[in-house]
Amino acid sequence: MDAIAISRSLLDEVRAEADLKRLARSYLQKGRGLLFETHRAGAGGLAIVAAYSTVMDHLIRHLFGIVSVEFARRFPGHSQRFAVVAQGGYGRAELNPQSDIDLLFLYSWKISAYVESVTEKLLYTLWDAGLQVGHAARSTSECVRLAESDMKIKTALLDARFLCGDYSLYGDFEKDAQSRMIKKRANRFVDQKLEENRLRHENYGGSVYLLEPEVKEGEGGLRDLHTARWIARVKLAAKDLDALALNGVLTGEDVSRLKESQDFLLRVRNELHFSTGKHQDQLTFEEQEKVSKALGFEGEGTLRGVEVFMRSYYLHASQISRLTTRIIDRATDSGRPLFGATYSFGRTLREGVRISKGQLCITKPEILRSDPGNLIRIFDNMQKCGCQMANETRELLRDH
């Protein structure tokens, strides 16, 4: 090939890449615009994050197809088994408007020129479109090896979802790798997630009722729900919230309540991202006023619209905190029903009330009906004994 032909080839490649960048930017701008209109028209949080995930799916699949075909045209016979996989929040199809895009480039045994070229062009196009993209390129065996030692990698892979490329390769990964990753060191994973949860709550104030709460990382926030789902996944093989009802961890009614609260928090986070144009997750006083108006909250009696909005926020955050605590307790066996069980440890305070492993438990629910004063007396017992209330007992008191 002479110098002129080489120059033309390079120029065609530059033009093609420029066209891809313009296409990606234009597509995302229009897609986000439509989603914003739908959001402001009253669409729920879950609907918008799922729709934005679908918008991103179509873009990545389209770009992957173009760059793969172009590589095959220029270098026939050099392709390799290769798949693009969504991870993290993108893998869960829960993309808020300013969320990061987390991708795994999965190959069969080693990186080839095909894998390098397609990965590079895909990433640069997404970056040039203004997206924040986290990525990793690994083989199936590397995924397994790294997940055993790095809990962050394991967590991301728990939410993995196929996007495009060689589906049979992803099938091998899901069958051989994910099943092994989930089963290995499950207790260690749970312990680390619980410690992360504790530290996160400590860092963000340790209460649902903060004046300027953090929608994602704060107590009762979306991360509490993610943590409960990850723990249920490794301990119970429950892939989603509906599976928790099938496993008897939550009732169908509780799953509906949890989804309702998740939908509310996602809608609030969507508004924060849309209105600020950045990854904003804290409901500052200024943002509370803006979000309450944008979501259509009006005053009730002596309460202003923003106060009605924050009341709703606290109710939903409290519900997430309560139900995710129940999921974790039951998934880890620490909150299994204690009624009628035989105990070899702990001590009995009085009939139907016992302390075991630092938790106060009601072992005979009928004492709440025969003597309703126990509904109050049990809190006195907790204070005097310096213990916590077992989750099942907390739910029992709530039911009464």
CSV table of C-alpha atoms in Angstrom, one decimal:
chain,number,residue,atom,x,y,z
A,1,MET,CA,0.0,0.0,0.0
A,2,ASP,CA,1.5,3.4,-1.0
A,3,ALA,CA,1.7,6.5,1.1
A,4,ILE,CA,-1.4,8.1,-0.4
A,5,ALA,CA,-3.5,4.9,0.2
A,6,ILE,CA,-2.2,4.8,3.8
A,7,SER,CA,-3.1,8.4,4.4
A,8,ARG,CA,-6.6,7.9,3.0
A,9,SER,CA,-7.1,4.9,5.2
A,10,LEU,CA,-6.0,6.8,8.3
A,11,LEU,CA,-8.2,9.7,7.3
A,12,ASP,CA,-11.2,7.5,6.9
A,13,GLU,CA,-10.5,6.0,10.3
A,14,VAL,CA,-10.4,9.4,11.9
A,15,ARG,CA,-13.6,10.5,10.2
A,16,ALA,CA,-15.3,7.3,11.3
A,17,GLU,CA,-14.2,7.8,14.9
A,18,ALA,CA,-15.4,11.4,14.8
A,19,ASP,CA,-18.8,10.3,13.5
A,20,LEU,CA,-19.1,7.7,16.3
A,21,LYS,CA,-18.4,10.4,18.9
A,22,ARG,CA,-21.0,12.8,17.4
A,23,LEU,CA,-23.5,9.9,17.3
A,24,ALA,CA,-22.9,9.0,20.9
A,25,ARG,CA,-23.1,12.5,22.2
A,26,SER,CA,-26.3,13.3,20.1
A,27,TYR,CA,-27.9,10.0,21.2
A,28,LEU,CA,-27.2,10.5,24.9
A,29,GLN,CA,-28.4,14.2,24.8
A,30,LYS,CA,-31.7,13.2,23.2
A,31,GLY,CA,-32.1,10.2,25.4
A,32,ARG,CA,-31.5,12.1,28.6
A,33,GLY,CA,-33.9,14.9,27.4
A,34,LEU,CA,-36.7,12.4,26.9
A,35,LEU,CA,-36.0,10.8,30.3
A,36,PHE,CA,-36.1,14.2,32.0
A,37,GLU,CA,-39.4,15.0,30.5
A,38,THR,CA,-40.8,11.6,31.5
A,39,HIS,CA,-39.4,12.0,35.0
A,40,ARG,CA,-40.9,15.5,35.5
A,41,ALA,CA,-44.2,14.1,34.2
A,42,GLY,CA,-44.3,11.9,37.3
A,43,ALA,CA,-42.6,8.6,36.3
A,44,GLY,CA,-41.3,6.5,39.2
A,45,GLY,CA,-37.7,6.2,40.1
A,46,LEU,CA,-37.4,2.5,39.1
A,47,ALA,CA,-38.9,3.2,35.7
A,48,ILE,CA,-36.4,6.0,34.9
A,49,VAL,CA,-33.3,4.1,36.0
A,50,ALA,CA,-34.3,1.1,34.1
A,51,ALA,CA,-35.1,3.2,31.0
A,52,TYR,CA,-31.7,5.0,31.2
A,53,SER,CA,-30.0,1.6,31.6
A,54,THR,CA,-31.7,0.5,28.4
A,55,VAL,CA,-30.6,3.7,26.6
A,56,MET,CA,-27.1,2.9,27.6
A,57,ASP,CA,-27.4,-0.8,26.5
A,58,HIS,CA,-28.5,0.2,23.0
A,59,LEU,CA,-25.6,2.7,22.7
A,60,ILE,CA,-22.9,0.3,23.8
A,61,ARG,CA,-24.3,-2.6,21.7
A,62,HIS,CA,-24.4,-0.3,18.6
A,63,LEU,CA,-20.9,1.0,19.2
A,64,PHE,CA,-19.6,-2.5,19.8
A,65,GLY,CA,-21.1,-3.8,16.6
A,66,ILE,CA,-19.6,-1.0,14.5
A,67,VAL,CA,-16.0,-1.2,16.0
A,68,SER,CA,-16.1,-5.0,15.8
A,69,VAL,CA,-17.1,-5.1,12.2
A,70,GLU,CA,-14.5,-2.5,11.3
A,71,PHE,CA,-11.7,-4.5,13.0
A,72,ALA,CA,-12.8,-7.7,11.2
A,73,ARG,CA,-12.8,-5.8,7.9
A,74,ARG,CA,-9.3,-4.6,8.4
A,75,PHE,CA,-7.9,-7.7,10.0
A,76,PRO,CA,-9.9,-10.7,8.9
A,77,GLY,CA,-9.4,-13.9,10.9
A,78,HIS,CA,-8.1,-12.1,14.0
A,79,SER,CA,-11.2,-12.0,16.2
A,80,GLN,CA,-11.5,-13.8,19.6
A,81,ARG,CA,-14.1,-14.9,22.1
A,82,PHE,CA,-15.0,-11.6,23.8
A,83,ALA,CA,-18.0,-10.1,25.7
A,84,VAL,CA,-18.9,-6.8,27.2
A,85,VAL,CA,-20.5,-7.1,30.7
A,86,ALA,CA,-22.3,-4.5,32.8
A,87,GLN,CA,-21.3,-4.5,36.5
A,88,GLY,CA,-22.4,-2.7,39.7
A,89,GLY,CA,-25.5,-0.4,39.5
A,90,TYR,CA,-25.4,-0.6,35.7
A,91,GLY,CA,-25.5,-4.4,36.0
A,92,ARG,CA,-28.6,-4.1,38.2
A,93,ALA,CA,-30.1,-1.8,35.6
A,94,GLU,CA,-30.3,1.0,38.1
A,95,LEU,CA,-28.6,3.9,36.4
A,96,ASN,CA,-29.4,7.3,37.7
A,97,PRO,CA,-28.8,10.2,35.2
A,98,GLN,CA,-25.2,10.9,36.5
A,99,SER,CA,-24.2,7.4,37.5
A,100,ASP,CA,-20.9,5.9,36.5
A,101,ILE,CA,-20.9,3.2,33.8
A,102,ASP,CA,-19.1,0.1,35.1
A,103,LEU,CA,-18.0,-2.3,32.4
A,104,LEU,CA,-16.1,-5.6,32.4
A,105,PHE,CA,-14.4,-6.6,29.1
A,106,LEU,CA,-14.4,-10.4,29.3
A,107,TYR,CA,-12.1,-12.5,27.1
A,108,SER,CA,-11.4,-16.2,27.0
A,109,TRP,CA,-7.7,-16.6,27.9
A,110,LYS,CA,-5.5,-13.6,27.0
A,111,ILE,CA,-5.8,-10.1,25.5
A,112,SER,CA,-5.4,-10.1,21.7
A,113,ALA,CA,-5.2,-7.2,19.3
A,114,TYR,CA,-8.9,-7.6,18.7
A,115,VAL,CA,-9.8,-7.2,22.4
A,116,GLU,CA,-7.4,-4.3,22.8
A,117,SER,CA,-8.7,-2.4,19.7
A,118,VAL,CA,-12.4,-2.9,20.4
A,119,THR,CA,-12.0,-2.0,24.1
A,120,GLU,CA,-10.0,1.1,23.4
A,121,LYS,CA,-12.3,2.5,20.7
A,122,LEU,CA,-15.4,1.7,22.8
A,123,LEU,CA,-14.0,3.4,25.9
A,124,TYR,CA,-12.7,6.5,24.2
A,125,THR,CA,-16.1,7.0,22.4
A,126,LEU,CA,-18.0,6.7,25.7
A,127,TRP,CA,-15.5,9.1,27.5
A,128,ASP,CA,-15.7,11.6,24.7
A,129,ALA,CA,-19.5,11.5,25.0
A,130,GLY,CA,-19.1,12.8,28.6
A,131,LEU,CA,-19.7,9.6,30.5
A,132,GLN,CA,-17.8,8.5,33.6
A,133,VAL,CA,-16.8,4.9,32.8
A,134,GLY,CA,-15.1,2.4,35.1
A,135,HIS,CA,-13.7,-0.6,33.4
A,136,ALA,CA,-11.7,-3.8,33.8
A,137,ALA,CA,-10.4,-6.3,31.2
A,138,ARG,CA,-10.2,-9.8,32.6
A,139,SER,CA,-10.5,-13.5,31.7
A,140,THR,CA,-12.9,-15.7,33.5
A,141,SER,CA,-10.1,-17.3,35.5
A,142,GLU,CA,-8.8,-13.9,36.5
A,143,CYS,CA,-12.3,-12.9,37.7
A,144,VAL,CA,-12.5,-15.9,39.9
A,145,ARG,CA,-9.0,-15.4,41.3
A,146,LEU,CA,-9.4,-11.7,42.0
A,147,ALA,CA,-12.9,-12.1,43.5
A,148,GLU,CA,-11.5,-14.5,46.1
A,149,SER,CA,-9.1,-11.9,47.5
A,150,ASP,CA,-10.8,-8.6,46.6
A,151,MET,CA,-14.4,-8.2,48.0
A,152,LYS,CA,-15.0,-5.1,45.9
A,153,ILE,CA,-14.4,-7.0,42.7
A,154,LYS,CA,-16.6,-9.8,44.0
A,155,THR,CA,-19.4,-7.3,44.9
A,156,ALA,CA,-19.3,-5.8,41.4
A,157,LEU,CA,-19.4,-9.2,39.7
A,158,LEU,CA,-22.5,-10.2,41.8
A,159,ASP,CA,-24.4,-7.7,39.7
A,160,ALA,CA,-22.9,-8.7,36.4
A,161,ARG,CA,-25.2,-8.6,33.3
A,162,PHE,CA,-24.4,-9.6,29.7
A,163,LEU,CA,-24.5,-6.7,27.2
A,164,CYS,CA,-23.0,-7.8,23.9
A,165,GLY,CA,-20.3,-10.0,22.2
A,166,ASP,CA,-19.9,-13.8,22.7
A,167,TYR,CA,-22.9,-14.9,24.8
A,168,SER,CA,-21.5,-18.4,25.2
A,169,LEU,CA,-18.4,-17.0,26.8
A,170,TYR,CA,-20.6,-15.1,29.3
A,171,GLY,CA,-22.6,-18.2,29.9
A,172,ASP,CA,-19.4,-20.1,30.8
A,173,PHE,CA,-18.4,-17.2,33.1
A,174,GLU,CA,-21.8,-17.2,34.8
A,175,LYS,CA,-21.9,-21.0,35.2
A,176,ASP,CA,-18.3,-21.7,36.1
A,177,ALA,CA,-17.1,-18.5,37.7
A,178,GLN,CA,-20.0,-16.8,39.3
A,179,SER,CA,-21.3,-19.9,41.1
A,180,ARG,CA,-17.8,-20.5,42.5
A,181,MET,CA,-17.4,-16.9,43.5
A,182,ILE,CA,-20.7,-16.8,45.3
A,183,LYS,CA,-20.1,-20.0,47.2
A,184,LYS,CA,-16.5,-19.3,48.2
A,185,ARG,CA,-15.8,-17.5,51.5
A,186,ALA,CA,-19.4,-16.4,51.9
A,187,ASN,CA,-19.1,-15.8,55.6
A,188,ARG,CA,-16.0,-13.6,55.1
A,189,PHE,CA,-17.9,-11.6,52.5
A,190,VAL,CA,-20.8,-11.1,54.8
A,191,ASP,CA,-18.6,-10.0,57.7
A,192,GLN,CA,-16.8,-7.5,55.5
A,193,LYS,CA,-20.1,-6.1,54.1
A,194,LEU,CA,-21.5,-5.7,57.7
A,195,GLU,CA,-18.4,-3.9,58.7
A,196,GLU,CA,-18.6,-1.6,55.7
A,197,ASN,CA,-22.2,-0.9,56.6
A,198,ARG,CA,-21.3,0.0,60.1
A,199,LEU,CA,-18.5,2.3,59.1
A,200,ARG,CA,-20.6,3.9,56.4
A,201,HIS,CA,-23.4,4.7,58.8
A,202,GLU,CA,-20.9,6.1,61.2
A,203,ASN,CA,-19.4,8.3,58.6
A,204,TYR,CA,-22.7,9.6,57.4
A,205,GLY,CA,-24.3,10.3,60.8
A,206,GLY,CA,-25.7,7.0,61.9
A,207,SER,CA,-29.3,8.1,61.8
A,208,VAL,CA,-32.2,8.0,59.2
A,209,TYR,CA,-33.3,11.4,60.6
A,210,LEU,CA,-30.4,13.7,59.6
A,211,LEU,CA,-31.3,17.2,58.6
A,212,GLU,CA,-29.4,16.9,55.4
A,213,PRO,CA,-29.5,13.1,54.6
A,214,GLU,CA,-27.4,11.3,52.0
A,215,VAL,CA,-29.8,9.5,49.6
A,216,LYS,CA,-27.4,6.8,48.6
A,217,GLU,CA,-24.8,6.2,51.4
A,218,GLY,CA,-26.7,7.4,54.5
A,219,GLU,CA,-28.6,5.1,56.9
A,220,GLY,CA,-31.9,4.0,55.2
A,221,GLY,CA,-30.4,5.0,51.9
A,222,LEU,CA,-30.0,3.0,48.7
A,223,ARG,CA,-26.7,1.4,49.7
A,224,ASP,CA,-28.4,-0.3,52.6
A,225,LEU,CA,-30.7,-2.0,50.1
A,226,HIS,CA,-27.7,-3.0,47.9
A,227,THR,CA,-25.9,-4.5,50.9
A,228,ALA,CA,-28.9,-6.6,52.0
A,229,ARG,CA,-29.3,-7.9,48.4
A,230,TRP,CA,-25.6,-8.8,48.2
A,231,ILE,CA,-25.7,-10.7,51.5
A,232,ALA,CA,-29.0,-12.5,50.5
A,233,ARG,CA,-27.3,-13.4,47.2
A,234,VAL,CA,-24.3,-15.1,48.7
A,235,LYS,CA,-26.2,-16.7,51.6
A,236,LEU,CA,-29.5,-17.6,50.0
A,237,ALA,CA,-28.8,-17.4,46.2
A,238,ALA,CA,-31.6,-14.8,46.1
A,239,LYS,CA,-31.0,-12.8,42.9
A,240,ASP,CA,-33.7,-10.1,43.5
A,241,LEU,CA,-36.2,-8.8,45.9
A,242,ASP,CA,-39.0,-11.1,44.7
A,243,ALA,CA,-36.8,-14.1,45.5
A,244,LEU,CA,-36.7,-13.0,49.1
A,245,ALA,CA,-40.4,-13.6,49.4
A,246,LEU,CA,-40.0,-17.0,47.7
A,247,ASN,CA,-37.3,-17.8,50.3
A,248,GLY,CA,-39.6,-16.7,53.2
A,249,VAL,CA,-37.2,-13.9,54.2
A,250,LEU,CA,-39.9,-11.3,53.6
A,251,THR,CA,-43.6,-11.4,53.0
A,252,GLY,CA,-44.9,-10.4,49.7
A,253,GLU,CA,-46.4,-7.3,51.3
A,254,ASP,CA,-43.0,-6.3,52.8
A,255,VAL,CA,-41.3,-6.8,49.3
A,256,SER,CA,-43.9,-4.4,47.9
A,257,ARG,CA,-43.2,-1.9,50.6
A,258,LEU,CA,-39.5,-2.1,50.0
A,259,LYS,CA,-39.9,-1.6,46.3
A,260,GLU,CA,-42.1,1.4,47.0
A,261,SER,CA,-39.5,3.0,49.2
A,262,GLN,CA,-36.7,2.2,46.7
A,263,ASP,CA,-38.8,3.8,44.0
A,264,PHE,CA,-39.2,7.0,46.0
A,265,LEU,CA,-35.5,7.3,46.9
A,266,LEU,CA,-34.5,6.6,43.3
A,267,ARG,CA,-36.9,9.3,42.1
A,268,VAL,CA,-35.4,11.8,44.6
A,269,ARG,CA,-31.9,10.8,43.4
A,270,ASN,CA,-33.0,11.2,39.7
A,271,GLU,CA,-34.2,14.7,40.4
A,272,LEU,CA,-30.9,15.6,42.2
A,273,HIS,CA,-28.9,14.4,39.2
A,274,PHE,CA,-31.1,16.0,36.6
A,275,SER,CA,-31.4,19.4,38.3
A,276,THR,CA,-27.7,19.7,39.4
A,277,GLY,CA,-26.2,18.0,36.3
A,278,LYS,CA,-23.7,16.2,38.5
A,279,HIS,CA,-23.4,13.2,40.8
A,280,GLN,CA,-25.2,14.9,43.7
A,281,ASP,CA,-26.6,12.6,46.4
A,282,GLN,CA,-27.0,14.8,49.5
A,283,LEU,CA,-30.3,16.5,50.2
A,284,THR,CA,-28.9,19.8,51.4
A,285,PHE,CA,-31.4,22.4,52.7
A,286,GLU,CA,-31.2,24.2,49.3
A,287,GLU,CA,-31.8,21.0,47.4
A,288,GLN,CA,-34.7,20.0,49.6
A,289,GLU,CA,-36.6,23.1,48.6
A,290,LYS,CA,-35.9,22.5,44.9
A,291,VAL,CA,-36.6,18.8,44.9
A,292,SER,CA,-39.9,19.1,46.8
A,293,LYS,CA,-41.2,21.7,44.3
A,294,ALA,CA,-40.0,19.7,41.3
A,295,LEU,CA,-41.7,16.5,42.6
A,296,GLY,CA,-44.9,18.4,43.2
A,297,PHE,CA,-45.1,18.3,47.0
A,298,GLU,CA,-47.6,20.9,48.5
A,299,GLY,CA,-48.2,22.1,52.0
A,300,GLU,CA,-50.6,20.3,54.4
A,301,GLY,CA,-52.2,22.3,57.2
A,302,THR,CA,-49.3,24.1,59.0
A,303,LEU,CA,-46.7,22.1,57.1
A,304,ARG,CA,-44.9,23.6,54.1
A,305,GLY,CA,-44.4,21.5,51.0
A,306,VAL,CA,-40.7,20.9,51.8
A,307,GLU,CA,-41.7,19.6,55.2
A,308,VAL,CA,-44.2,17.2,53.7
A,309,PHE,CA,-41.5,16.0,51.3
A,310,MET,CA,-39.0,15.4,54.1
A,311,ARG,CA,-41.6,13.6,56.2
A,312,SER,CA,-42.1,11.2,53.2
A,313,TYR,CA,-38.4,10.8,52.8
A,314,TYR,CA,-37.9,9.9,56.5
A,315,LEU,CA,-40.8,7.4,56.3
A,316,HIS,CA,-39.3,5.7,53.3
A,317,ALA,CA,-35.8,5.7,54.6
A,318,SER,CA,-37.0,4.2,57.9
A,319,GLN,CA,-38.8,1.5,56.0
A,320,ILE,CA,-35.7,0.6,54.0
A,321,SER,CA,-33.6,0.6,57.2
A,322,ARG,CA,-36.1,-1.7,59.0
A,323,LEU,CA,-36.6,-4.2,56.2
A,324,THR,CA,-33.0,-4.4,55.1
A,325,THR,CA,-32.1,-5.1,58.7
A,326,ARG,CA,-34.6,-8.0,58.7
A,327,ILE,CA,-33.2,-9.3,55.4
A,328,ILE,CA,-29.6,-9.4,56.8
A,329,ASP,CA,-30.7,-10.9,60.1
A,330,ARG,CA,-32.6,-13.7,58.5
A,331,ALA,CA,-30.1,-14.4,55.8
A,332,THR,CA,-27.3,-14.7,58.4
A,333,ASP,CA,-29.5,-16.8,60.7
A,334,SER,CA,-29.2,-14.2,63.6
A,335,GLY,CA,-32.8,-13.3,63.4
A,336,ARG,CA,-34.6,-16.6,62.9
A,337,PRO,CA,-37.8,-17.0,64.8
A,338,LEU,CA,-37.1,-17.8,68.4
A,339,PHE,CA,-40.6,-18.7,69.5
A,340,GLY,CA,-40.8,-22.2,71.0
A,341,ALA,CA,-37.0,-22.9,70.6
A,342,THR,CA,-34.9,-24.7,73.1
A,343,TYR,CA,-32.1,-22.6,74.5
A,344,SER,CA,-28.8,-23.8,76.0
A,345,PHE,CA,-27.3,-20.3,76.4
A,346,GLY,CA,-28.4,-17.0,77.8
A,347,ARG,CA,-30.8,-16.4,80.7
A,348,THR,CA,-34.5,-16.0,81.3
A,349,LEU,CA,-35.7,-12.6,82.7
A,350,ARG,CA,-39.2,-13.8,83.2
A,351,GLU,CA,-41.7,-16.0,81.4
A,352,GLY,CA,-41.5,-15.4,77.6
A,353,VAL,CA,-38.6,-13.0,77.8
A,354,ARG,CA,-35.0,-14.0,77.5
A,355,ILE,CA,-31.5,-12.6,76.8
A,356,SER,CA,-29.3,-14.5,74.5
A,357,LYS,CA,-26.0,-13.4,72.8
A,358,GLY,CA,-26.6,-9.8,73.9
A,359,GLN,CA,-30.1,-9.6,72.5
A,360,LEU,CA,-33.4,-9.5,74.3
A,361,CYS,CA,-35.9,-11.9,72.8
A,362,ILE,CA,-39.6,-12.6,73.3
A,363,THR,CA,-39.9,-16.4,73.2
A,364,LYS,CA,-43.7,-16.5,73.8
A,365,PRO,CA,-45.6,-14.0,71.7
A,366,GLU,CA,-48.8,-14.7,73.7
A,367,ILE,CA,-47.5,-12.6,76.6
A,368,LEU,CA,-48.1,-9.5,74.5
A,369,ARG,CA,-51.8,-10.4,74.3
A,370,SER,CA,-52.3,-11.6,77.9
A,371,ASP,CA,-50.3,-8.7,79.4
A,372,PRO,CA,-50.0,-5.7,77.0
A,373,GLY,CA,-47.8,-4.0,79.6
A,374,ASN,CA,-45.0,-6.1,78.2
A,375,LEU,CA,-45.0,-3.8,75.2
A,376,ILE,CA,-43.5,-1.1,77.5
A,377,ARG,CA,-41.8,-3.2,80.1
A,378,ILE,CA,-39.5,-4.8,77.5
A,379,PHE,CA,-37.8,-1.4,76.8
A,380,ASP,CA,-37.2,-1.1,80.5
A,381,ASN,CA,-35.6,-4.5,80.5
A,382,MET,CA,-33.3,-3.5,77.6
A,383,GLN,CA,-32.1,-0.4,79.4
A,384,LYS,CA,-31.4,-2.1,82.6
A,385,CYS,CA,-29.6,-5.1,81.0
A,386,GLY,CA,-27.7,-2.9,78.5
A,387,CYS,CA,-28.7,-5.2,75.6
A,388,GLN,CA,-30.2,-4.8,72.1
A,389,MET,CA,-33.5,-6.0,70.9
A,390,ALA,CA,-33.6,-9.0,68.5
A,391,ASN,CA,-34.9,-8.1,65.1
A,392,GLU,CA,-37.8,-10.7,65.3
A,393,THR,CA,-38.8,-9.2,68.6
A,394,ARG,CA,-38.8,-5.7,67.1
A,395,GLU,CA,-41.1,-6.9,64.4
A,396,LEU,CA,-43.3,-8.6,66.8
A,397,LEU,CA,-43.7,-5.4,68.9
A,398,ARG,CA,-44.4,-3.5,65.7
A,399,ASP,CA,-47.2,-5.9,64.7
A,400,HIS,CA,-48.8,-5.4,68.1
